[in-house]
Structure formats: structure tokens, C-alpha cells
Coordinates of C-alpha atoms in Angstrom, one line a residue:
M615 CA 72.7 -167.7 5.5
N616 CA 71.8 -170.5 2.9
Q617 CA 74.0 -170.6 0.0
T618 CA 71.8 -171.3 -2.8
Y619 CA 69.5 -169.0 -1.6
A620 CA 72.4 -166.0 -1.6
V621 CA 74.3 -167.2 -4.9
T622 CA 71.3 -167.5 -6.6
A623 CA 70.3 -163.7 -5.8
V624 CA 73.7 -162.5 -6.7
T625 CA 73.7 -164.7 -10.3
V626 CA 70.2 -163.0 -11.3
V627 CA 71.7 -159.0 -10.0
V628 CA 74.6 -160.3 -12.2
L629 CA 73.2 -161.7 -15.1
A630 CA 70.1 -158.5 -15.2
T631 CA 74.0 -156.2 -14.6
V632 CA 74.4 -157.8 -18.3
L633 CA 71.5 -157.8 -20.0
I634 CA 70.4 -154.3 -19.3
G635 CA 74.9 -153.6 -20.4
A636 CA 74.5 -154.7 -23.9
L637 CA 71.4 -153.3 -24.2
G638 CA 73.8 -150.3 -24.3
L639 CA 75.7 -152.3 -26.1
R640 CA 73.2 -152.3 -28.8
I641 CA 72.7 -147.8 -29.1
S642 CA 76.1 -146.5 -28.5
R643 CA 77.7 -145.5 -31.4
T644 CA 80.2 -142.9 -31.0
T645 CA 82.4 -141.3 -29.0
S646 CA 79.9 -138.9 -27.4
D647 CA 78.0 -142.1 -26.9
F648 CA 80.5 -143.3 -25.4
Y649 CA 81.5 -140.7 -22.7
V650 CA 78.5 -139.1 -21.7
A651 CA 75.2 -141.1 -23.3
S652 CA 75.4 -137.9 -26.2
R653 CA 74.0 -135.6 -23.7
T654 CA 70.6 -136.6 -24.1
V655 CA 69.4 -138.6 -20.5
G656 CA 66.5 -137.5 -19.0
P657 CA 66.4 -136.1 -15.7
G658 CA 63.8 -139.2 -14.2
L659 CA 66.7 -141.6 -15.3
N660 CA 69.6 -139.2 -14.9
A661 CA 68.0 -139.1 -10.7
A662 CA 67.4 -142.8 -10.7
A663 CA 71.3 -143.8 -12.2
I664 CA 73.1 -140.8 -9.8
S665 CA 70.9 -142.3 -7.1
G666 CA 72.3 -145.8 -8.3
E667 CA 75.9 -144.9 -8.5
Y668 CA 76.3 -142.5 -5.3
L669 CA 74.2 -145.0 -3.0
S670 CA 77.6 -148.1 -2.4
A671 CA 78.7 -150.1 -0.1
A672 CA 79.0 -147.5 2.5
S673 CA 75.5 -146.7 1.9
F674 CA 74.3 -149.6 1.8
L675 CA 76.0 -151.7 4.7
G676 CA 78.5 -149.3 5.8
I677 CA 75.8 -146.8 7.4
A678 CA 74.1 -149.8 9.3
G679 CA 77.9 -150.8 10.8
L680 CA 78.7 -147.6 12.1
L681 CA 75.4 -147.5 13.4
L682 CA 75.7 -150.4 15.3
L683 CA 80.0 -149.2 16.4
Q684 CA 79.2 -146.0 17.3
G685 CA 75.9 -144.8 17.9
P686 CA 73.1 -142.3 16.6
D687 CA 76.4 -139.8 16.1
M688 CA 76.9 -141.7 13.2
L689 CA 73.0 -140.2 10.9
W690 CA 75.8 -137.1 10.5
Y691 CA 77.6 -139.7 7.5
P692 CA 74.2 -139.7 5.8
V693 CA 72.9 -136.1 6.8
G694 CA 76.1 -135.5 5.0
Y695 CA 75.7 -137.3 2.0
T696 CA 72.4 -136.7 0.6
A697 CA 72.6 -132.1 2.3
G698 CA 75.6 -132.8 -0.6
Y699 CA 73.4 -132.6 -3.3
L700 CA 72.3 -129.2 -2.1
V701 CA 75.8 -127.1 -3.1
L702 CA 75.8 -129.3 -6.0
L703 CA 72.4 -127.5 -7.3
V704 CA 73.0 -124.0 -6.3
L705 CA 76.3 -123.8 -7.4
V706 CA 77.8 -126.9 -9.8
A707 CA 74.6 -128.1 -11.5
A708 CA 73.3 -126.2 -14.3
P709 CA 77.4 -124.4 -14.6
L710 CA 78.6 -127.8 -14.9
R711 CA 76.3 -129.0 -17.3
R712 CA 77.1 -125.7 -19.9
S713 CA 80.6 -126.1 -19.6
G714 CA 80.5 -129.0 -22.5
A715 CA 83.0 -131.0 -20.9
Y716 CA 83.5 -134.2 -20.2
T717 CA 84.9 -134.8 -17.6
L718 CA 86.6 -132.6 -14.2
S719 CA 90.0 -132.3 -16.4
D720 CA 88.1 -131.2 -19.5
F721 CA 86.2 -128.3 -17.6
A722 CA 89.8 -127.4 -16.0
E723 CA 91.9 -127.1 -19.3
A724 CA 88.6 -125.4 -21.0
R725 CA 88.5 -122.8 -17.9
L726 CA 92.6 -122.3 -17.0
E727 CA 93.8 -122.7 -20.3
S728 CA 96.5 -125.2 -19.0
A729 CA 97.8 -128.0 -19.9
V730 CA 99.3 -128.6 -16.1
V731 CA 96.1 -127.8 -14.1
R732 CA 94.3 -130.1 -16.3
R733 CA 97.1 -133.2 -15.6
L734 CA 97.2 -132.1 -11.8
A735 CA 92.9 -132.6 -12.3
S736 CA 93.4 -136.0 -14.0
L737 CA 96.5 -137.1 -11.5
F738 CA 93.4 -136.4 -8.9
V739 CA 90.3 -137.7 -10.9
V740 CA 92.0 -141.1 -10.6
G741 CA 93.5 -141.1 -6.9
I742 CA 89.8 -140.4 -5.5
G743 CA 88.3 -143.0 -8.5
W744 CA 90.7 -145.2 -7.0
L745 CA 90.1 -145.1 -3.1
Y746 CA 86.3 -145.0 -3.8
L747 CA 86.9 -148.4 -5.6
L748 CA 89.0 -149.8 -3.5
P749 CA 85.9 -150.7 -0.6
Q750 CA 83.6 -151.5 -3.8
L751 CA 85.5 -154.7 -4.2
Q752 CA 86.7 -155.0 -0.6
G753 CA 83.3 -154.5 0.2
A754 CA 82.1 -157.5 -2.4
G755 CA 85.0 -159.7 -1.1
L756 CA 83.0 -159.2 2.6
T757 CA 79.3 -160.0 1.3
L758 CA 80.1 -163.7 -0.5
E759 CA 82.4 -164.8 1.8
I760 CA 79.2 -163.8 4.6
M761 CA 77.0 -166.3 1.7
T762 CA 79.3 -168.5 0.9
G763 CA 82.4 -168.6 3.2
A764 CA 84.9 -168.7 -0.4
P765 CA 87.9 -166.2 0.3
D766 CA 86.9 -162.4 0.1
W767 CA 89.4 -161.8 -3.3
L768 CA 86.5 -163.7 -5.4
G769 CA 83.8 -161.4 -4.6
S770 CA 86.0 -158.3 -5.9
L771 CA 87.0 -160.2 -9.0
V772 CA 83.4 -160.9 -9.6
V773 CA 82.8 -156.9 -9.2
A774 CA 86.3 -156.3 -10.9
V775 CA 84.9 -158.5 -14.4
V776 CA 81.1 -157.4 -14.3
V777 CA 81.8 -153.6 -14.2
T778 CA 84.5 -153.9 -17.0
G779 CA 83.0 -156.1 -19.4
A780 CA 79.6 -153.5 -18.6
V781 CA 81.7 -149.8 -19.0
A782 CA 83.4 -151.6 -21.8
A783 CA 80.2 -152.3 -23.4
G784 CA 78.8 -149.8 -24.1
G785 CA 80.2 -146.5 -22.1
M786 CA 77.9 -144.2 -20.5
R787 CA 74.6 -145.7 -22.3
S788 CA 75.5 -148.6 -21.3
I789 CA 75.7 -148.0 -17.0
T790 CA 72.9 -145.0 -17.6
F791 CA 69.8 -147.5 -17.0
V792 CA 72.2 -149.8 -14.8
Q793 CA 72.5 -147.4 -12.6
A794 CA 68.8 -146.5 -12.7
F795 CA 68.1 -150.8 -12.3
Q796 CA 70.2 -150.7 -9.3
Y797 CA 68.5 -147.9 -8.0
W798 CA 65.2 -149.3 -7.3
L799 CA 66.7 -152.6 -6.7
K800 CA 68.8 -151.2 -4.0
L801 CA 65.8 -149.7 -2.3
T802 CA 63.3 -152.6 -2.4
A803 CA 66.1 -155.1 -0.9
L804 CA 66.9 -153.0 1.9
L805 CA 62.7 -152.1 2.2
V806 CA 61.6 -155.2 2.3
P807 CA 63.0 -157.1 4.4
A808 CA 63.5 -153.8 6.6
L809 CA 58.9 -154.4 7.6
F810 CA 59.4 -158.0 8.3
L811 CA 62.2 -157.0 10.1
V812 CA 60.2 -154.3 12.4
A813 CA 57.3 -156.5 12.8
A814 CA 59.0 -159.0 13.9
W815 CA 61.1 -157.2 16.0
A816 CA 57.8 -155.3 18.2
G817 CA 56.0 -158.5 18.4
D818 CA 59.2 -159.8 20.4
D819 CA 60.5 -159.8 24.1
A820 CA 63.6 -157.8 23.0
P821 CA 64.5 -155.0 24.7
R822 CA 64.5 -151.7 23.0
A823 CA 68.0 -151.0 21.0
R824 CA 70.4 -148.5 23.7
F825 CA 73.5 -146.8 22.6
D826 CA 73.8 -145.3 26.1
A827 CA 74.6 -148.8 28.1
P828 CA 76.3 -151.9 27.6
A829 CA 75.0 -153.9 24.3
V830 CA 74.0 -157.8 26.1
L831 CA 73.9 -161.6 24.4
R832 CA 71.1 -163.1 23.4
E833 CA 71.8 -165.9 24.0
H834 CA 75.6 -167.8 24.4
T835 CA 77.7 -166.7 21.6
D836 CA 81.4 -167.6 19.8
I837 CA 82.9 -165.2 17.9
R838 CA 86.3 -164.4 16.6
V839 CA 88.3 -161.3 16.2
G840 CA 89.8 -160.4 13.5
D841 CA 91.6 -157.3 14.3
T842 CA 93.3 -157.3 17.8
V843 CA 91.3 -155.4 19.8
R844 CA 91.8 -153.5 23.5
V845 CA 88.5 -154.1 25.8
D846 CA 87.7 -152.0 28.5
L847 CA 85.2 -154.0 31.2
D848 CA 83.4 -152.6 33.8
A849 CA 82.3 -155.8 35.9
P850 CA 84.9 -159.1 35.5
L851 CA 83.3 -161.3 33.1
T852 CA 84.0 -165.4 32.7
V853 CA 84.6 -166.4 28.5
T854 CA 85.9 -169.7 27.0
V855 CA 89.2 -168.5 25.5
S856 CA 91.1 -170.4 22.3
G857 CA 93.7 -167.8 21.3
T858 CA 95.9 -164.9 23.0
V859 CA 94.6 -163.0 25.9
D860 CA 96.4 -160.2 27.9
G861 CA 100.2 -161.9 25.9
E862 CA 98.8 -165.3 27.9
R863 CA 97.9 -168.2 25.5
H864 CA 94.8 -169.8 26.1
R865 CA 93.7 -173.4 24.3
G866 CA 89.7 -172.8 25.1
E867 CA 90.2 -172.5 28.5
R868 CA 87.7 -170.8 30.6
L869 CA 88.6 -167.7 31.6
T870 CA 87.3 -165.0 34.4
L871 CA 88.1 -161.2 32.4
G872 CA 89.2 -159.1 35.4
E873 CA 87.8 -156.1 35.3
G874 CA 89.9 -152.3 33.2
T875 CA 91.6 -153.1 30.1
H876 CA 92.2 -156.5 28.1
R877 CA 93.9 -157.1 24.8
I878 CA 92.8 -159.6 22.7
E879 CA 95.0 -161.0 20.2
A880 CA 93.9 -161.1 16.2
G881 CA 92.3 -164.7 15.7
T882 CA 91.3 -165.4 18.7
E883 CA 87.7 -167.7 19.6
L884 CA 85.2 -166.3 22.7
G885 CA 82.9 -168.1 23.7
L886 CA 80.9 -165.2 25.9
P887 CA 78.0 -166.6 27.9
K888 CA 74.1 -165.8 27.4
G889 CA 73.1 -162.4 29.2
A890 CA 77.0 -160.9 29.1
P891 CA 77.3 -157.4 28.3
V892 CA 79.6 -157.4 24.6
P893 CA 83.3 -155.7 25.9
E894 CA 83.0 -152.4 24.3
R895 CA 86.4 -151.3 22.3
T896 CA 89.3 -149.5 23.6
V897 CA 90.1 -147.5 20.4
S898 CA 93.9 -146.3 20.0
G899 CA 95.6 -144.5 17.3
T900 CA 97.0 -148.2 15.9
D901 CA 93.5 -149.8 16.0
P902 CA 92.4 -150.3 12.6
V903 CA 88.9 -148.9 13.5
S904 CA 90.2 -145.7 15.0
W905 CA 90.1 -144.0 11.2
S906 CA 86.2 -144.5 11.8
Q907 CA 85.8 -143.1 15.5
P908 CA 85.5 -139.1 14.7
L909 CA 84.0 -138.9 18.1
S910 CA 87.4 -140.3 19.5
G911 CA 89.2 -138.0 22.2
G912 CA 86.9 -138.4 25.6
R913 CA 86.5 -134.8 25.3
D914 CA 82.9 -132.8 24.0
G915 CA 85.8 -130.4 22.2
Y916 CA 87.5 -133.3 20.2
Q917 CA 83.6 -134.1 19.3
L918 CA 82.7 -130.7 18.3
Y919 CA 85.6 -130.5 15.7
A920 CA 84.9 -134.2 14.5
T921 CA 81.4 -133.4 13.7
Y922 CA 82.4 -130.5 12.1
G923 CA 85.2 -132.6 10.0
L924 CA 82.3 -135.3 8.9
I925 CA 79.8 -132.3 7.7
L926 CA 81.9 -130.3 5.8
A927 CA 83.8 -133.4 3.7
T928 CA 80.9 -135.1 2.8
F929 CA 78.6 -132.1 2.2
L930 CA 81.2 -130.3 0.2
G931 CA 83.5 -133.2 -1.2
T932 CA 80.1 -134.6 -3.7
M933 CA 80.7 -131.9 -6.3
G934 CA 84.3 -133.1 -6.7
L935 CA 83.7 -136.6 -6.9
P936 CA 84.3 -137.9 -10.1
H937 CA 81.1 -140.4 -11.0
V938 CA 79.1 -137.9 -9.7
A939 CA 80.4 -134.7 -11.7
V940 CA 80.6 -136.6 -14.9
R941 CA 76.7 -137.9 -14.8
F942 CA 75.6 -133.7 -15.3
Y943 CA 77.4 -133.8 -18.6
T944 CA 74.9 -136.9 -19.9
S945 CA 72.0 -133.5 -19.2
P946 CA 70.3 -132.3 -22.2
N947 CA 70.6 -128.6 -20.6
G948 CA 71.4 -126.7 -17.6
R949 CA 67.9 -126.9 -16.9
A950 CA 67.8 -130.7 -16.9
A951 CA 71.4 -130.1 -14.8
R952 CA 69.5 -128.7 -11.8
R953 CA 65.6 -131.3 -12.4
T954 CA 67.9 -133.7 -12.1
T955 CA 70.3 -133.0 -8.6
L956 CA 66.9 -131.6 -6.9
M957 CA 65.0 -135.2 -7.8
V958 CA 68.6 -137.1 -6.7
L959 CA 67.6 -135.2 -2.7
G960 CA 64.4 -136.7 -2.9
L961 CA 65.4 -140.2 -4.3
I962 CA 68.6 -140.6 -1.8
G963 CA 66.7 -139.1 1.2
A964 CA 64.3 -141.6 0.8
F965 CA 66.8 -144.4 1.2
Y966 CA 69.0 -143.2 4.2
L967 CA 65.8 -143.5 6.1
L968 CA 66.4 -147.6 6.2
P969 CA 70.2 -148.4 7.4
P970 CA 68.9 -146.6 10.3
V971 CA 66.7 -149.7 11.1
Y972 CA 69.5 -152.0 11.0
G973 CA 72.0 -149.7 12.8
A974 CA 69.3 -150.1 15.4
L975 CA 68.2 -153.8 15.0
G976 CA 72.5 -155.1 14.7
R977 CA 72.6 -153.2 18.4
V978 CA 70.2 -155.5 20.0
Y979 CA 70.7 -158.7 17.5
A980 CA 74.2 -158.8 16.2
P981 CA 75.5 -156.9 18.9
E982 CA 78.9 -158.9 18.7
L983 CA 79.9 -157.8 15.3
A984 CA 81.2 -154.6 16.9
L985 CA 84.1 -155.9 18.6
T986 CA 84.7 -158.8 16.4
G987 CA 85.7 -155.9 13.1
A988 CA 82.2 -157.2 11.0
A989 CA 80.1 -154.6 11.8
D990 CA 79.4 -153.8 8.2
A991 CA 77.5 -157.8 8.0
A992 CA 74.8 -156.7 10.5
V993 CA 73.0 -155.7 7.3
L994 CA 73.5 -158.8 5.9
V995 CA 72.6 -161.5 8.6
L996 CA 69.9 -159.8 10.5
P997 CA 67.2 -162.4 8.6
E998 CA 68.4 -164.9 9.5
R999 CA 68.7 -163.9 13.7
V1000 CA 66.1 -162.0 13.9
I1001 CA 64.0 -163.9 11.9
G1002 CA 65.2 -167.5 10.7
G1003 CA 63.5 -170.4 9.0
L1004 CA 62.9 -170.4 4.6
A1005 CA 61.7 -166.7 5.3
G1006 CA 65.0 -165.5 7.3
E1007 CA 66.7 -167.3 4.5
L1008 CA 65.1 -165.1 1.6
L1009 CA 65.0 -162.0 2.9
G1010 CA 69.1 -162.5 3.4
A1011 CA 68.7 -163.3 -0.2
L1012 CA 67.2 -160.4 -1.3
L1013 CA 69.9 -158.0 0.4
A1014 CA 73.2 -159.9 0.2
G1015 CA 71.6 -159.7 -3.8
G1016 CA 71.2 -155.6 -3.2
A1017 CA 74.7 -155.1 -1.5
F1018 CA 76.1 -157.1 -5.1
A1019 CA 73.8 -154.3 -7.5
A1020 CA 75.6 -151.6 -4.2
F1021 CA 78.7 -152.7 -5.7
L1022 CA 78.5 -152.5 -9.2
S1023 CA 75.7 -150.0 -10.0
T1024 CA 78.4 -147.6 -7.8
A1025 CA 81.6 -149.1 -9.2
S1026 CA 80.6 -149.5 -12.9
G1027 CA 79.9 -144.5 -12.4
L1028 CA 84.0 -145.0 -10.8
T1029 CA 85.1 -147.2 -13.8
M1030 CA 83.9 -145.1 -16.0
S1031 CA 84.9 -141.1 -14.4
V1032 CA 88.3 -143.3 -14.4
A1033 CA 88.6 -144.6 -17.4
G1034 CA 87.8 -141.8 -19.3
V1035 CA 90.6 -139.5 -17.5
I1036 CA 93.1 -142.3 -18.5
T1037 CA 91.9 -142.7 -22.1
Q1038 CA 92.2 -138.7 -23.0
D1039 CA 95.0 -137.9 -21.0
V1040 CA 97.7 -141.2 -21.1
L1041 CA 96.6 -143.5 -23.7
P1042 CA 97.7 -141.9 -27.0
S1043 CA 94.5 -141.6 -28.6
R1044 CA 91.0 -141.2 -27.7
G1045 CA 88.9 -143.6 -29.5
V1046 CA 86.4 -146.3 -28.6
R1047 CA 88.7 -149.3 -28.4
H1048 CA 91.6 -146.9 -26.1
F1049 CA 88.7 -146.4 -24.0
R1050 CA 88.3 -150.1 -24.0
L1051 CA 91.4 -150.7 -22.8
A1052 CA 91.7 -147.8 -20.2
T1053 CA 88.7 -149.8 -18.4
L1054 CA 90.7 -152.6 -17.8
V1055 CA 93.3 -150.0 -16.0
A1056 CA 91.1 -148.0 -13.7
V1057 CA 89.7 -151.8 -12.6
A1058 CA 92.7 -153.7 -12.2
V1059 CA 95.2 -151.2 -9.9
P1060 CA 92.4 -151.3 -7.2
L1061 CA 91.4 -154.3 -7.4
C1062 CA 94.7 -155.8 -6.9
L1063 CA 95.0 -153.2 -4.0
S1064 CA 91.8 -155.1 -2.2
V1065 CA 93.9 -158.3 -2.2
V1066 CA 97.1 -156.9 -0.7
T1067 CA 95.2 -154.5 1.5
S1068 CA 92.9 -155.3 5.2
N1069 CA 89.6 -154.3 5.2
V1070 CA 88.3 -150.8 6.4
P1071 CA 85.2 -150.0 7.1
V1072 CA 83.7 -149.4 3.6
A1073 CA 81.5 -146.0 5.3
D1074 CA 85.5 -144.9 6.6
A1075 CA 86.6 -145.9 3.6
V1076 CA 85.0 -143.9 1.4
G1077 CA 85.6 -140.5 3.8
L1078 CA 88.8 -140.3 2.6
A1079 CA 87.6 -139.8 -1.6
F1080 CA 85.5 -136.9 0.0
A1081 CA 88.4 -135.7 2.4
V1082 CA 90.6 -135.1 -0.7
S1083 CA 87.9 -134.1 -3.0
A1084 CA 86.3 -131.5 -0.6
S1085 CA 89.8 -130.2 -0.6
S1086 CA 91.0 -129.8 -3.8
F1087 CA 88.0 -130.2 -6.7
C1088 CA 85.5 -128.3 -4.3
P1089 CA 87.5 -125.0 -4.3
L1090 CA 88.2 -125.6 -7.6
L1091 CA 84.6 -126.0 -8.9
V1092 CA 83.4 -123.3 -7.1
L1093 CA 86.1 -120.9 -7.8
G1094 CA 86.2 -121.8 -11.7
I1095 CA 82.7 -121.0 -12.2
W1096 CA 82.0 -118.1 -9.6
W1097 CA 85.5 -116.1 -9.5
R1098 CA 86.7 -114.2 -12.8
R1099 CA 90.3 -113.8 -11.2
L1100 CA 91.2 -117.8 -11.1
T1101 CA 94.2 -117.9 -12.6
P1102 CA 96.4 -121.2 -13.7
P1103 CA 98.8 -121.2 -11.2
G1104 CA 96.6 -120.1 -8.0
A1105 CA 94.5 -123.6 -9.1
A1106 CA 97.2 -125.6 -9.8
A1107 CA 98.8 -124.4 -5.8
G1108 CA 95.5 -124.9 -4.6
L1109 CA 95.0 -128.5 -6.1
V1110 CA 98.2 -129.3 -4.4
V1111 CA 98.5 -128.0 -1.1
G1112 CA 94.8 -128.4 0.0
G1113 CA 94.2 -132.1 -1.6
G1114 CA 97.1 -132.8 -1.1
A1115 CA 97.0 -131.7 2.5
A1116 CA 94.4 -133.8 3.1
L1117 CA 95.3 -137.0 1.2
T1118 CA 98.7 -136.8 3.5
A1119 CA 96.5 -136.8 6.8
V1120 CA 94.2 -139.5 5.8
M1121 CA 96.9 -141.4 4.9
A1122 CA 98.5 -140.9 7.8
T1123 CA 95.9 -141.2 10.6
R1124 CA 94.9 -144.7 8.2
A1125 CA 98.6 -146.1 9.0
G1126 CA 98.1 -145.1 12.6
L1127 CA 101.1 -142.4 12.6
P1128 CA 99.3 -139.4 14.9
P1129 CA 99.3 -140.4 18.2
G1130 CA 96.2 -139.9 20.3
G1131 CA 94.2 -136.5 21.9
W1132 CA 94.1 -133.2 19.5
A1133 CA 96.7 -134.7 17.0
H1134 CA 94.8 -137.9 15.7
T1135 CA 91.5 -135.5 15.5
L1136 CA 93.0 -132.7 13.0
M1137 CA 94.4 -135.8 10.9
A1138 CA 91.6 -137.8 10.7
W1139 CA 89.0 -135.2 9.9
P1140 CA 91.3 -132.7 8.2
A1141 CA 88.4 -131.2 5.9
V1142 CA 88.0 -128.5 8.8
W1143 CA 91.6 -126.9 7.8
S1144 CA 92.3 -128.7 4.4
V1145 CA 89.1 -127.0 2.8
P1146 CA 90.2 -123.7 3.8
L1147 CA 93.7 -123.9 2.8
G1148 CA 92.7 -124.4 -0.2
F1149 CA 90.2 -121.9 -1.1
S1150 CA 92.8 -119.8 0.1
T1151 CA 95.7 -120.7 -1.4
M1152 CA 94.1 -120.4 -4.8
V1153 CA 92.5 -117.5 -4.0
A1154 CA 96.4 -116.2 -2.8
V1155 CA 98.1 -117.2 -5.3
S1156 CA 95.6 -115.6 -7.8
L1157 CA 96.1 -112.5 -6.8
A1158 CA 99.4 -112.6 -6.7
T1159 CA 99.7 -114.3 -9.7
A1160 CA 96.9 -111.3 -11.6
R1161 CA 98.2 -110.9 -14.7
H1162 CA 98.2 -115.0 -15.5
I1163 CA 94.3 -114.7 -16.1
P1164 CA 93.5 -116.2 -19.0
P1165 CA 92.7 -114.3 -22.2
G1166 CA 88.9 -116.1 -22.8
A1167 CA 88.0 -116.1 -18.8
A1168 CA 84.6 -113.8 -19.7
A1169 CA 83.5 -115.4 -22.7
I1170 CA 83.8 -118.3 -21.0
L1171 CA 81.8 -117.6 -17.5
A1172 CA 79.8 -116.5 -19.4
R1173 CA 79.2 -119.4 -21.2
L1174 CA 78.2 -121.1 -18.0
H1175 CA 76.4 -118.5 -16.5
L1176 CA 74.1 -117.6 -19.3
P1177 CA 71.2 -120.2 -20.3
E1178 CA 72.2 -122.4 -23.4
D1179 CA 70.3 -120.8 -26.0
L1180 CA 71.4 -116.9 -25.3
A1181 CA 75.0 -118.3 -24.9
G1182 CA 74.9 -120.0 -28.5
R1183 CA 73.2 -116.4 -29.6
Q1184 CA 76.1 -114.3 -27.7
Q1185 CA 78.6 -116.5 -29.4
T1186 CA 77.0 -116.6 -33.4
E1187 CA 76.2 -112.9 -32.5
G1188 CA 80.6 -112.4 -31.5
V1189 CA 81.8 -114.6 -34.9
E1190 CA 79.1 -112.2 -37.5
R1191 CA 81.2 -109.2 -35.7

């Protein structure tokens, strides 16, 4: 990839983000402007902004990477991401707006009249926000490294600095305009190269993408294995090796690997001949990519369970994502919130038609990425592989700019939601100055983590946040909005048990602790059992503590479900009486 074009594209995106963010600074005057844009964002602008922040690195790079690795089974990811807004539309969007809250923590306290529940909700907002921010920063590092060869921490730092400036400058006002712009930029950045790539592929003699057969290299390819892996060979394969294979050190030697399983150590360089099948990676619990294998286990029972776990986490986790929920507080009223959600479904649905194109083409033109651990790079390298020349470089630069927009927009929304909670629940004052200080804290922690932790495929790292969100905030929002008998002890217990169990399971899986088979599958995809656990715990403890139902439960539920004008009239009549 031409570094000059790519760096220019990223620079243009960064400058556009800063300039558009400065517009928000000029019109942000009050605390309400900073937190919820004074609740004046119309459905069209809000839908574009929500789509801009929701379509993260996992969507722009990760979906194509997972399709390259595992085939069409991974289409459940974008289906789940999109369908989650159906639940949000039907159950949550309008009542959440009518609550009048600034954050999920505000909603929890207003509904349950409990400072303890508020503090627990704040902990989960910050935890989920940081889990989601981490892959955005790491993805930025990967993009800049591919484009320029710069150290991977540099891309993370660039995103952190730009996001901190945009959010601290104008708060919600700034990032609303920024994220709406970045949605259309990301859509254009994927759509235009995809048209050229498909046209070039249609006129080429390249084989059709098949996921039920080994990928075959179209030319001699040198690769570097990023992590220690095991590969399975169906037939002997002669390669050039510089590194360690099966415990033996080789220095640029030709080696014939026999049929069966072989262990390739991290840092080993392999030269694969033209026409050779790409060795298929065998995933175990200790493999860094094992977390991304929803179909691991080799039996239909495992596969079906894991697919349901994936669907449930994305389907129910969307409503509890802090940067998604806070967006609905910016709508003028509940009707506008519903219209916004409906428009979001159309915008993100259109976007998700594109990543599968890159995944299928990556299987043909860049199959070795499945072995190197850099499958997320498929989107970025395809223009050079398929088209080449000046056109390929320009299209690659456009994709690089779109990828950086994905990191910036999602990171902005997450930073906004986390900073809002830190300002209200940690710092001594809720003013604009303290909000800006909270912004620095919100970005600094995941930035440090991105430097010291190893890279995880971005779509899978985002799945961590979805699983925890589905098991904690989904029960809290659904029961808090639709069940009068929810009590503070029940809500607190459900958050701790459901959300805590999901968090423990996914972190244990990332650490490689569960053995293979069912134990690994249950821990890697906990939503099937952790979401019912969260709901059942909230219900059971609430029924056992019925005397703790908040005195104002009936009033707040009426406010959540009645249209704003009717609810306001009812409140006025109550005051007069």
C-alpha cells in the first residue's frame, strides 16, 4: 500500500473530525448540551450518528476477517448486530427517552430510587465501555501499522488524542455531527472499492470463493506467523522455513511437512509455493484465536449451541451498550426516538451488505491471512491484491480512511458515555470542566491496556462487551420498564450474578482456562445461560423482597409509557390536587 496516499487519507479524516467537532464547540453552551445535546437532535441526524458510532472496527474490519477465517457461518454477526435494534425499537427506545435520564446510571436510580443500584450500573457502564474501546484502539494500531509500518501503539495514540479533543471540546453536540459524517464516509469507503473489486474479480480467471474447500495460493507467498499455531495438513506440503516447526529450528531451509498436525512457533517465516493449499489452523483453548471459534468442538451440538449464544449476545446486548443507550436521550421525545431507531435499522442494514463481499474475496486473493492471525487486514490489502497500480493504491487509501473513521466514531461515543458516568458518580462536580477531566480518564485506561495486551480479532473482542451487556443491562432495562415489582435488591443481585457470570466466563476463555469441548463452548458463549440467569435472579430476589418496591414505581412507570404531553398533564394535575 502506498504510504503517502494512505497517510493522506487518514490525515484528511482526522482533520475533518477535528473541524466538525469544533462546530459543536461553538454551539455547546450548557451542561445539557454536553451530555445530551439539549435533547434537540432530529431523527435523521440522530440515526446517522447512531449508525456512525455503532459500526465500529468490528463491523468495518472484523466481519470480513471472520468470514475469511470461518466462512458464511459468521454472517450471524451482522444479523445479530442489526436485529438488536428490533428489540430496542419495540421494548426500550421510547420509554428510555421519556425517563429524562442522562445515562443508564441515571435511569437505574430514577426507576429504583437506590444509590447502590446506581453505583453498580455505573461500574458496568465503565467496564463495558472500556471492553469496547480496547479493540477500537488496537484496530487503529493495526491499520496504521499495515499502512506505514509504524509501531502498533501509534494508531491507538492518534485515535485517543483526537477523540479526547473532540469529546472534551463540545461533548454530545460535537460528536453528533462527527458521527453522522463518519457514517456516510464509512459507507462510501466500503462501497466504492467493493464495486471495483467485484468488477475486477468478475473479469479475472480467479476461482470462485468456496468455504468448504482449502484456500489455494495464486502465487508464491511469504508469511510470518504472528502467534504459535497448530495446523492440519491433508497431504504433504513443501515449504521454506525460517523459524521453529515441531520443536526444530530451521534457517531458510526447504522442509516437507507430512500429513497430520504440526506446531509452528510465533515469529516463524514460511515460504509457500504457488498453488499450495493454505494450511488450516487447528484451534485449541490455548490458541489466541480460539475465542473466535463459535463452531469449535467438531460436533453439531456444539455448533448449534454456539450459534444461539452468538445470536442472543448480539440480539440482546445492543440495548445495554452505554454509547447506544445515551443516544436516545438526545431525541426530543419518545416518538422521535422510535423513528430514529427505525431509520437506524435501514442504515446499518445497508452497511452490512458490504463486509461479506470483502470476506469472500479475501478467501480468493489473501487466504494466507487466515494463518498469520491478521485476517482483520483483509479489507485493507484487497485493492492492492486484486487491482494493483495507482487505482489499487487510491482505493486502499480510501479504505484506510474509512477504517480510521470507524475507530474514531465508535471511540467517541464510548468515551462520551464513560466520561458522563465518571463525571456524575466519581468526580466531586458535574460541571463542564470536570466532564473534560473525566474524558481524559475514560480514554487513558483502555489506551494503556491496548499497549500491554495482545491483539484479539476485533469482532470477537467486541463480543465480550455484548455478552456482558446482554446479561446485565438487558434484564435491568426490560424489567425496569415493563415490570412494576422490580426491587432495588433484585436489580442489584441480577446485575452482579448475570453480568458478573458473563464477564467471568469470557475473561476465563480469553485466558485459555476452560478445557476443550462443551466446557469451552459454554464459557466462550455464555449468553445462552447468563442472560436467563440475570433475568431469573432479578425476578426471584424481587419477589422475595416485595416490601422494597420503590414508593414512586407507579409514577415513574406512567412517565415511561405515556406520551410526553399526557404524562406532563398527569403530573401537573397531581400537583394541583
